[in-house]
Coordinates of C-alpha atoms and ligand atoms in Angstrom, one line a residue:
Chain R
X22 CA 0.0 0.0 0.0
X23 CA 1.2 3.5 -0.8
X24 CA 2.2 6.0 1.9
X25 CA -0.5 8.5 2.6
X26 CA 0.5 12.1 2.2
X27 CA -1.3 15.2 3.6
X28 CA -2.2 16.0 0.0
X29 CA -4.0 12.6 -0.5
X30 CA -7.0 13.8 1.5
X31 CA -7.2 17.0 -0.6
X32 CA -7.1 15.1 -3.8
X33 CA -10.0 13.0 -2.5
X34 CA -11.9 16.1 -1.6
X35 CA -11.4 17.7 -5.1
X36 CA -12.4 14.3 -6.6
X37 CA -15.7 14.3 -4.7
X38 CA -16.5 17.9 -5.5
X39 CA -15.9 17.2 -9.2
X40 CA -17.8 13.9 -9.2
X41 CA -20.7 14.5 -6.9
X42 CA -20.7 18.2 -5.8
X43 CA -19.9 17.0 -2.2
X44 CA -20.4 20.0 0.1
X45 CA -18.8 18.3 3.1
X46 CA -15.6 17.7 1.1
X47 CA -15.7 21.4 0.0
X48 CA -16.1 22.6 3.6
X49 CA -12.9 20.6 4.6
X50 CA -11.0 22.0 1.6
X51 CA -12.3 25.5 2.4
X52 CA -11.3 25.3 6.1
X53 CA -7.7 24.5 5.1
X54 CA -7.1 26.6 2.0
X55 CA -9.3 29.7 2.1
X56 CA -7.4 31.2 5.1
X57 CA -4.1 30.5 3.3
X58 CA -5.3 32.0 0.0
X59 CA -6.5 35.1 2.0
X60 CA -3.2 35.5 3.7
X61 CA -1.4 35.0 0.4
X62 CA -3.5 37.7 -1.2
X63 CA -2.9 40.1 1.7
X64 CA 0.8 39.7 1.4
X65 CA 0.4 40.3 -2.3
X66 CA -1.0 43.8 -1.6
X67 CA -4.7 43.3 -1.2
X68 CA -6.5 44.9 1.8
X69 CA -8.5 42.6 4.2
X70 CA -11.9 43.1 2.5
X71 CA -10.5 42.6 -1.0
X72 CA -8.5 39.5 0.1
X73 CA -11.7 38.0 1.7
X74 CA -13.7 38.6 -1.4
X75 CA -11.0 37.2 -3.7
X76 CA -10.4 34.2 -1.5
X77 CA -14.1 33.4 -1.7
X78 CA -14.0 33.7 -5.5
X79 CA -10.9 31.5 -5.7
X80 CA -12.7 28.8 -3.6
X81 CA -15.8 29.1 -5.8
X82 CA -13.5 28.6 -8.9
X83 CA -12.1 25.5 -7.2
X84 CA -15.7 24.1 -6.9
X85 CA -16.5 24.9 -10.6
X86 CA -13.2 23.6 -12.0
X87 CA -12.8 20.5 -9.7
X88 CA -13.5 18.1 -12.6
X89 CA -10.6 19.6 -14.5
X90 CA -8.0 19.1 -11.7
X91 CA -5.2 16.6 -12.8
X92 CA -3.5 15.0 -9.8
X93 CA -0.8 13.6 -12.1
X94 CA 0.5 17.0 -12.9
X95 CA 0.0 19.1 -9.7
X96 CA -0.8 18.9 -6.0
X97 CA -4.0 20.5 -4.8
X98 CA -2.0 23.2 -3.1
X99 CA -0.2 24.0 -6.4
X100 CA -3.4 24.0 -8.3
X101 CA -5.1 26.4 -5.9
X102 CA -2.0 28.6 -5.9
X103 CA -2.3 29.0 -9.7
X104 CA -6.0 29.9 -9.4
X105 CA -5.2 32.5 -6.6
X106 CA -2.3 33.9 -8.7
X107 CA -4.5 34.3 -11.7
X108 CA -7.1 36.1 -9.6
X109 CA -4.4 38.4 -8.3
X110 CA -3.2 39.3 -11.8
X111 CA -6.8 39.9 -12.8
X112 CA -7.9 42.0 -9.8
X113 CA -4.7 43.6 -8.5
X114 CA -2.7 44.1 -11.7
X115 CA -5.8 44.3 -14.0
X116 CA -3.9 42.4 -16.7
X117 CA -4.7 39.6 -19.0
X118 CA -2.9 36.4 -18.3
X119 CA -1.8 34.5 -21.5
X120 CA -2.0 30.7 -20.6
X121 CA -0.2 27.9 -22.5
X122 CA -2.3 25.7 -24.7
X123 CA -3.9 23.0 -22.5
X124 CA -2.9 19.4 -23.0
X125 CA -5.9 17.4 -21.7
X126 CA -5.7 13.6 -21.4
X127 CA -8.0 11.6 -23.7
X128 CA -11.5 10.8 -22.5
X129 CA -10.4 7.2 -21.7
X130 CA -7.6 8.2 -19.4
X131 CA -7.7 6.7 -15.9
X132 CA -5.4 8.6 -13.4
X133 CA -2.4 6.5 -12.4
X134 CA -2.6 6.2 -8.6
X135 CA 1.1 5.5 -8.1
X136 CA 2.1 8.5 -10.2
X137 CA -0.3 10.7 -8.3
X138 CA 1.1 9.6 -4.9
X139 CA 4.7 10.0 -6.1
X140 CA 4.0 13.5 -7.2
X141 CA 2.4 14.3 -3.9
X142 CA 5.5 12.9 -2.0
X143 CA 7.8 15.0 -4.1
X144 CA 5.7 18.1 -3.5
X145 CA 6.0 17.5 0.2
X146 CA 9.8 17.1 -0.1
X147 CA 9.9 20.4 -1.9
X148 CA 7.9 22.0 0.9
X149 CA 10.3 20.7 3.5
X150 CA 13.3 21.8 1.4
X151 CA 11.7 25.3 1.3
X152 CA 11.3 25.3 5.1
X153 CA 14.9 24.2 5.5
X154 CA 16.4 27.1 3.4
X155 CA 18.3 29.8 5.1
X156 CA 15.9 32.5 6.3
X157 CA 17.0 35.2 3.9
X158 CA 16.7 32.9 0.9
X159 CA 13.3 31.6 1.9
X160 CA 12.0 35.1 2.4
X161 CA 13.3 36.1 -1.0
X162 CA 11.4 33.2 -2.7
X163 CA 8.2 34.0 -0.8
X164 CA 8.5 37.6 -1.9
X165 CA 8.9 36.5 -5.5
X166 CA 5.6 34.5 -5.2
X167 CA 3.8 37.4 -3.5
X168 CA 4.6 39.3 -6.8
X169 CA 7.1 41.7 -5.1
X170 CA 10.1 40.9 -7.3
X171 CA 10.6 41.7 -11.0
X172 CA 12.1 39.1 -13.3
X173 CA 15.3 41.1 -13.0
X174 CA 15.4 40.7 -9.2
X175 CA 14.6 36.9 -9.3
X176 CA 18.0 35.2 -9.4
X177 CA 18.2 32.3 -11.8
X178 CA 19.8 30.1 -9.1
X179 CA 17.1 29.5 -6.6
X180 CA 18.8 26.5 -5.0
X181 CA 15.5 24.6 -5.0
X182 CA 15.5 20.9 -5.7
X183 CA 13.0 21.0 -8.6
X184 CA 14.7 18.1 -10.5
X185 CA 12.5 15.3 -9.3
X186 CA 9.2 17.1 -9.7
X187 CA 10.3 18.3 -13.1
X188 CA 11.2 14.7 -14.2
X189 CA 7.9 13.3 -12.9
X190 CA 5.8 15.9 -14.8
X191 CA 8.0 15.3 -17.9
X192 CA 7.1 11.6 -17.6
X193 CA 3.4 12.4 -17.4
X194 CA 3.7 14.7 -20.5
X195 CA 5.5 11.9 -22.4
X196 CA 2.7 9.4 -21.5
X197 CA 0.1 12.0 -22.6
X198 CA 1.9 12.6 -25.9
X199 CA 2.0 8.8 -26.3
X200 CA -1.8 8.6 -25.7
X201 CA -2.4 11.4 -28.2
X202 CA -0.7 9.6 -31.1
Chain S
X8 CA 2.4 19.7 -32.0
X9 CA 5.9 19.0 -30.6
X10 CA 9.0 20.5 -32.2
X11 CA 12.7 19.9 -31.7
X12 CA 13.6 22.9 -29.6
X13 CA 17.2 23.7 -28.5
X14 CA 16.9 27.2 -27.2
X15 CA 14.7 27.5 -24.0
X16 CA 13.5 30.0 -21.5
X17 CA 15.7 30.6 -18.5
X18 CA 14.7 29.9 -14.8
X19 CA 14.2 33.5 -13.9
X20 CA 11.6 33.9 -16.7
X21 CA 9.8 30.7 -15.8
X22 CA 9.8 31.5 -12.1
X23 CA 8.4 35.1 -12.6
X24 CA 5.8 33.7 -15.0
X25 CA 4.9 31.1 -12.3
X26 CA 4.8 33.8 -9.7
X27 CA 2.6 36.0 -11.9
X28 CA 4.9 39.0 -12.0
X29 CA 6.0 39.0 -15.6
X30 CA 4.8 41.9 -17.9
X31 CA 1.9 40.7 -20.1
X32 CA 4.1 41.0 -23.3
X33 CA 6.7 38.6 -21.9
X34 CA 4.0 36.3 -20.5
X35 CA 2.6 35.9 -24.0
X36 CA 6.1 34.7 -25.3
X37 CA 6.4 32.3 -22.3
X38 CA 2.9 30.9 -22.8
X39 CA 3.5 30.5 -26.6
X40 CA 6.9 28.7 -26.0
X41 CA 5.5 26.5 -23.3
X42 CA 2.7 25.5 -25.6
X43 CA 5.3 24.0 -28.0
X44 CA 7.9 22.8 -25.4
X45 CA 7.3 20.0 -22.9
X46 CA 10.7 20.6 -21.4
X47 CA 9.8 24.1 -20.3
X48 CA 6.2 23.0 -19.4
X49 CA 7.7 20.6 -16.9
X50 CA 10.1 23.2 -15.5
X51 CA 7.2 25.7 -15.2
X52 CA 5.2 23.1 -13.3
X53 CA 8.1 22.8 -10.9
X54 CA 8.1 26.5 -10.3
X55 CA 4.4 26.5 -9.8
X56 CA 4.9 23.7 -7.2
X57 CA 7.1 26.2 -5.3
X58 CA 4.1 28.5 -5.3
X59 CA 2.0 25.7 -3.9
X60 CA 4.5 25.1 -1.1
X61 CA 4.6 28.9 -0.3
X62 CA 0.7 28.8 -0.1
X63 CA 0.7 25.7 2.0
X64 CA 3.3 27.3 4.4
X65 CA 1.0 30.4 5.0
X66 CA 0.9 30.2 8.8
X67 CA -0.6 31.8 10.7
X68 CA -3.2 31.9 8.0
X69 CA -5.7 34.8 7.8
X70 CA -9.0 34.5 9.6
X71 CA -12.0 34.3 7.3
X72 CA -15.1 36.3 7.8
X73 CA -17.7 34.6 10.0
X74 CA -20.1 33.6 7.3
X75 CA -17.4 33.1 4.7
X76 CA -18.2 29.5 3.7
X77 CA -21.9 30.2 3.4
X78 CA -21.1 33.3 1.4
X79 CA -18.9 31.2 -0.9
X80 CA -21.6 28.6 -1.4
X81 CA -24.0 31.4 -2.3
X82 CA -21.5 32.7 -4.8
X83 CA -21.2 29.2 -6.3
X84 CA -25.0 28.9 -6.6
X85 CA -25.0 32.3 -8.4
X86 CA -22.3 31.3 -10.9
X87 CA -23.2 29.6 -14.1
X88 CA -22.2 25.9 -14.2
X89 CA -18.8 25.3 -15.7
X90 CA -19.5 23.5 -19.0
X91 CA -17.5 20.4 -19.9
X92 CA -17.0 21.7 -23.4
X93 CA -13.5 22.6 -24.4
X94 CA -12.4 25.5 -26.5
X95 CA -12.9 24.5 -30.2
X96 CA -9.7 22.8 -31.3
X97 CA -8.4 23.8 -34.8
X98 CA -8.8 20.8 -37.0
X99 CA -5.6 18.8 -37.2
X100 CA -5.4 19.2 -41.0
X101 CA -5.1 23.0 -40.7
X102 CA -1.9 22.6 -38.6
X103 CA -1.7 26.1 -37.2
X104 CA 1.5 28.2 -37.2
X105 CA 0.5 30.0 -34.0
X106 CA -0.1 28.1 -30.7
X107 CA -3.4 28.9 -28.9
X108 CA -2.3 31.8 -26.6
X109 CA -0.9 33.7 -29.6
X110 CA -4.0 33.0 -31.7
X111 CA -6.1 34.5 -28.9
X112 CA -4.1 37.8 -29.2
X113 CA -4.1 37.8 -33.0
X114 CA -7.7 36.7 -33.4
X115 CA -6.6 34.0 -35.8
X116 CA -3.5 32.3 -37.3
X117 CA -0.6 33.6 -39.4
X118 CA -2.8 34.5 -42.4
X119 CA -5.0 36.7 -40.2
X120 CA -2.3 39.1 -38.9
X121 CA -2.7 42.8 -39.9
X122 CA 0.9 43.5 -40.9
X123 CA 2.4 47.0 -41.4
X124 CA 5.3 47.2 -43.9
X125 CA 8.6 48.4 -42.5
X126 CA 10.5 48.4 -45.8
X127 CA 12.6 45.7 -47.5
X128 CA 9.8 43.2 -47.3
X129 CA 10.0 43.3 -43.4
X130 CA 6.6 43.6 -41.8
X131 CA 5.4 43.9 -38.2
X132 CA 2.3 43.8 -36.1
X133 CA 2.3 45.1 -32.5
X134 CA -0.1 43.1 -30.3
X135 CA -2.3 44.8 -27.7
X136 CA -0.9 44.4 -24.2
X137 CA -0.2 46.5 -21.1
X138 CA 2.4 49.2 -21.7
X139 CA 5.1 48.0 -19.3
X140 CA 6.6 46.0 -22.2
X141 CA 5.8 45.6 -25.9
X142 CA 5.3 42.5 -28.0
X143 CA 5.2 42.3 -31.8
X144 CA 5.1 39.8 -34.6
X145 CA 7.9 40.3 -37.2
X146 CA 7.9 38.9 -40.7
X147 CA 11.4 38.8 -42.2
X148 CA 11.9 37.4 -45.7
X149 CA 14.4 34.6 -46.0
X150 CA 17.9 35.9 -46.3
X151 CA 17.1 39.3 -45.0
X152 CA 19.2 40.8 -42.1
X153 CA 17.7 42.8 -39.3
X154 CA 19.7 45.9 -38.5
X155 CA 22.7 45.4 -36.1
X156 CA 21.4 46.4 -32.6
X157 CA 21.9 46.3 -28.9
X158 CA 19.3 46.2 -26.1
X159 CA 18.3 48.7 -23.5
X160 CA 16.6 46.0 -21.5
X161 CA 15.5 42.4 -22.2
X162 CA 14.4 41.1 -25.6
X163 CA 12.7 37.7 -26.0
X164 CA 12.5 36.5 -29.6
X165 CA 10.6 33.3 -30.4
X166 CA 10.5 31.7 -33.9
X167 CA 7.2 30.5 -35.2
X168 CA 8.1 29.9 -38.8
X169 CA 11.3 29.6 -40.7
X170 CA 14.6 30.3 -38.8
X171 CA 17.1 33.0 -38.1
X172 CA 20.8 33.0 -37.2
X173 CA 23.1 35.2 -35.3
X174 CA 26.3 34.9 -33.3
X175 CA 24.3 32.9 -30.7
X176 CA 23.4 30.1 -33.1
X177 CA 20.5 29.0 -35.2
X178 CA 16.9 29.5 -34.0
X179 CA 14.2 27.4 -35.6
X180 CA 10.5 27.0 -34.8
X181 CA 9.8 27.1 -31.1
X182 CA 13.3 28.3 -30.2
X183 CA 13.6 31.4 -28.0
X184 CA 16.6 33.8 -27.9
X185 CA 16.9 35.7 -24.6
X186 CA 18.9 38.8 -25.2
X187 CA 20.0 41.3 -22.5
X188 CA 22.0 44.5 -22.3
X189 CA 25.2 42.6 -22.8
X190 CA 24.3 41.3 -26.3
X191 CA 24.6 43.0 -29.7
X192 CA 23.4 41.0 -32.6
X193 CA 22.5 41.0 -36.3
X194 CA 19.8 38.4 -36.8
X195 CA 19.6 37.1 -40.3
X196 CA 16.5 35.2 -41.6
X197 CA 17.8 31.8 -42.8
X198 CA 17.1 30.5 -46.3
X199 CA 13.9 28.6 -46.7
X200 CA 10.4 29.7 -45.6
X201 CA 10.2 33.4 -44.6
X202 CA 10.8 33.9 -40.9
X203 CA 7.9 34.9 -38.5
X204 CA 8.9 35.6 -34.9
X205 CA 7.3 36.9 -31.8
X206 CA 9.5 39.5 -30.1
X207 CA 8.9 41.1 -26.7
X208 CA 11.0 44.0 -25.3
X209 CA 10.9 46.2 -22.2
X210 CA 13.1 49.0 -23.5
X211 CA 13.8 50.3 -27.0
X212 CA 16.5 48.6 -29.1
X213 CA 19.7 50.5 -29.7
X214 CA 20.6 50.6 -33.4
X215 CA 24.2 51.0 -34.6
X216 CA 23.7 52.2 -38.1
X217 CA 22.5 55.7 -38.9
X218 CA 19.7 54.7 -41.2
X219 CA 17.8 52.4 -38.7
X220 CA 18.3 55.1 -36.0
X221 CA 16.5 57.6 -38.2
X222 CA 13.8 55.2 -39.0
X223 CA 13.3 54.1 -35.4
X224 CA 10.7 56.7 -34.5
X225 CA 8.6 55.6 -37.5
X226 CA 9.2 51.9 -37.0
X227 CA 8.6 52.1 -33.2
X228 CA 10.9 49.3 -32.3
Ligands
LIG9 ZN1 11.6 25.2 -23.8
LIG10 ZN1 17.8 41.9 -30.5

């Protein structure tokens, strides 16, 4: 049996919301992520009222897009981060966000459980690596993600161990390309 | 729609795109390249995972308003159901030159661009974005050289059709050249199909020759 990660329960919640509009699963997801999204938006420059409103909108988007979530390519935290980031660009910067062409799996695709768990474990390792960084470096990375640093200020060398996550996603993309042909 | 790509985006660009702080003009080049490049798509997903870790580590998290969950459920009820329909895919036979994010800005594919002639067969079309950086399509006939120039800031040039060469090497479909203040170059469109590229800049180019410098106010590069 595979090791349970904290993210496993969130994947199950998103699954249930997507499949059966499960309000109890949504309440659990909301209790964990909405306060984090709100804190993230406040550190990104939103005042309390705007952050509350945007966090609610982000969680509503999570509900509506739950069936599109792909656990083989991102953890739930990562997926919710991208929704919150896009809302920030839209509301705080008032800009359009060009997104890459989507690469959806075919209709017959069944998510690979072991790939999903492996990605979750690597995401947890990344989280721990981030925590273990020297304070100054960790703060710099956080500021980058709050949108405080320009691309000039973001050093190319982040010292983050992205190699394993990258290879895992690359593997998923290769399988997807294989399915498409 | 994969292509053999040898010149990629750098980490700083992918990280600031993941963080959402890149000017819209540069974001369009990043999204267009990632559409064609699985290598950078995987690297981008890695940088987005860092964003997920930053979000997860938000502690103490902010307190939500008292009726926040109920208010969100009301919001959900008021929103139209997300349809399961995807954006219409171009049919495979048409084999578009422009990936989807670029088609969204052009309102179509390569044949739908409203070009403006710059002389010598070179044409351009500036795409509408926020003003903190500029992005344009350039059409350069095969064999034609662009004026020798330096850069006041950063220039991202991605090839969509044909190829160009400069001291940095050969750039074919999907390749991106990242040029900074330290680079002077004279890109030449390679023989073969005419070259179409997508180029974003956050400062005007610096031309060496007297003629392009005179023309610069009119060209607007
Ligand atoms: Zn690439
Ligand atoms: Zn240049």
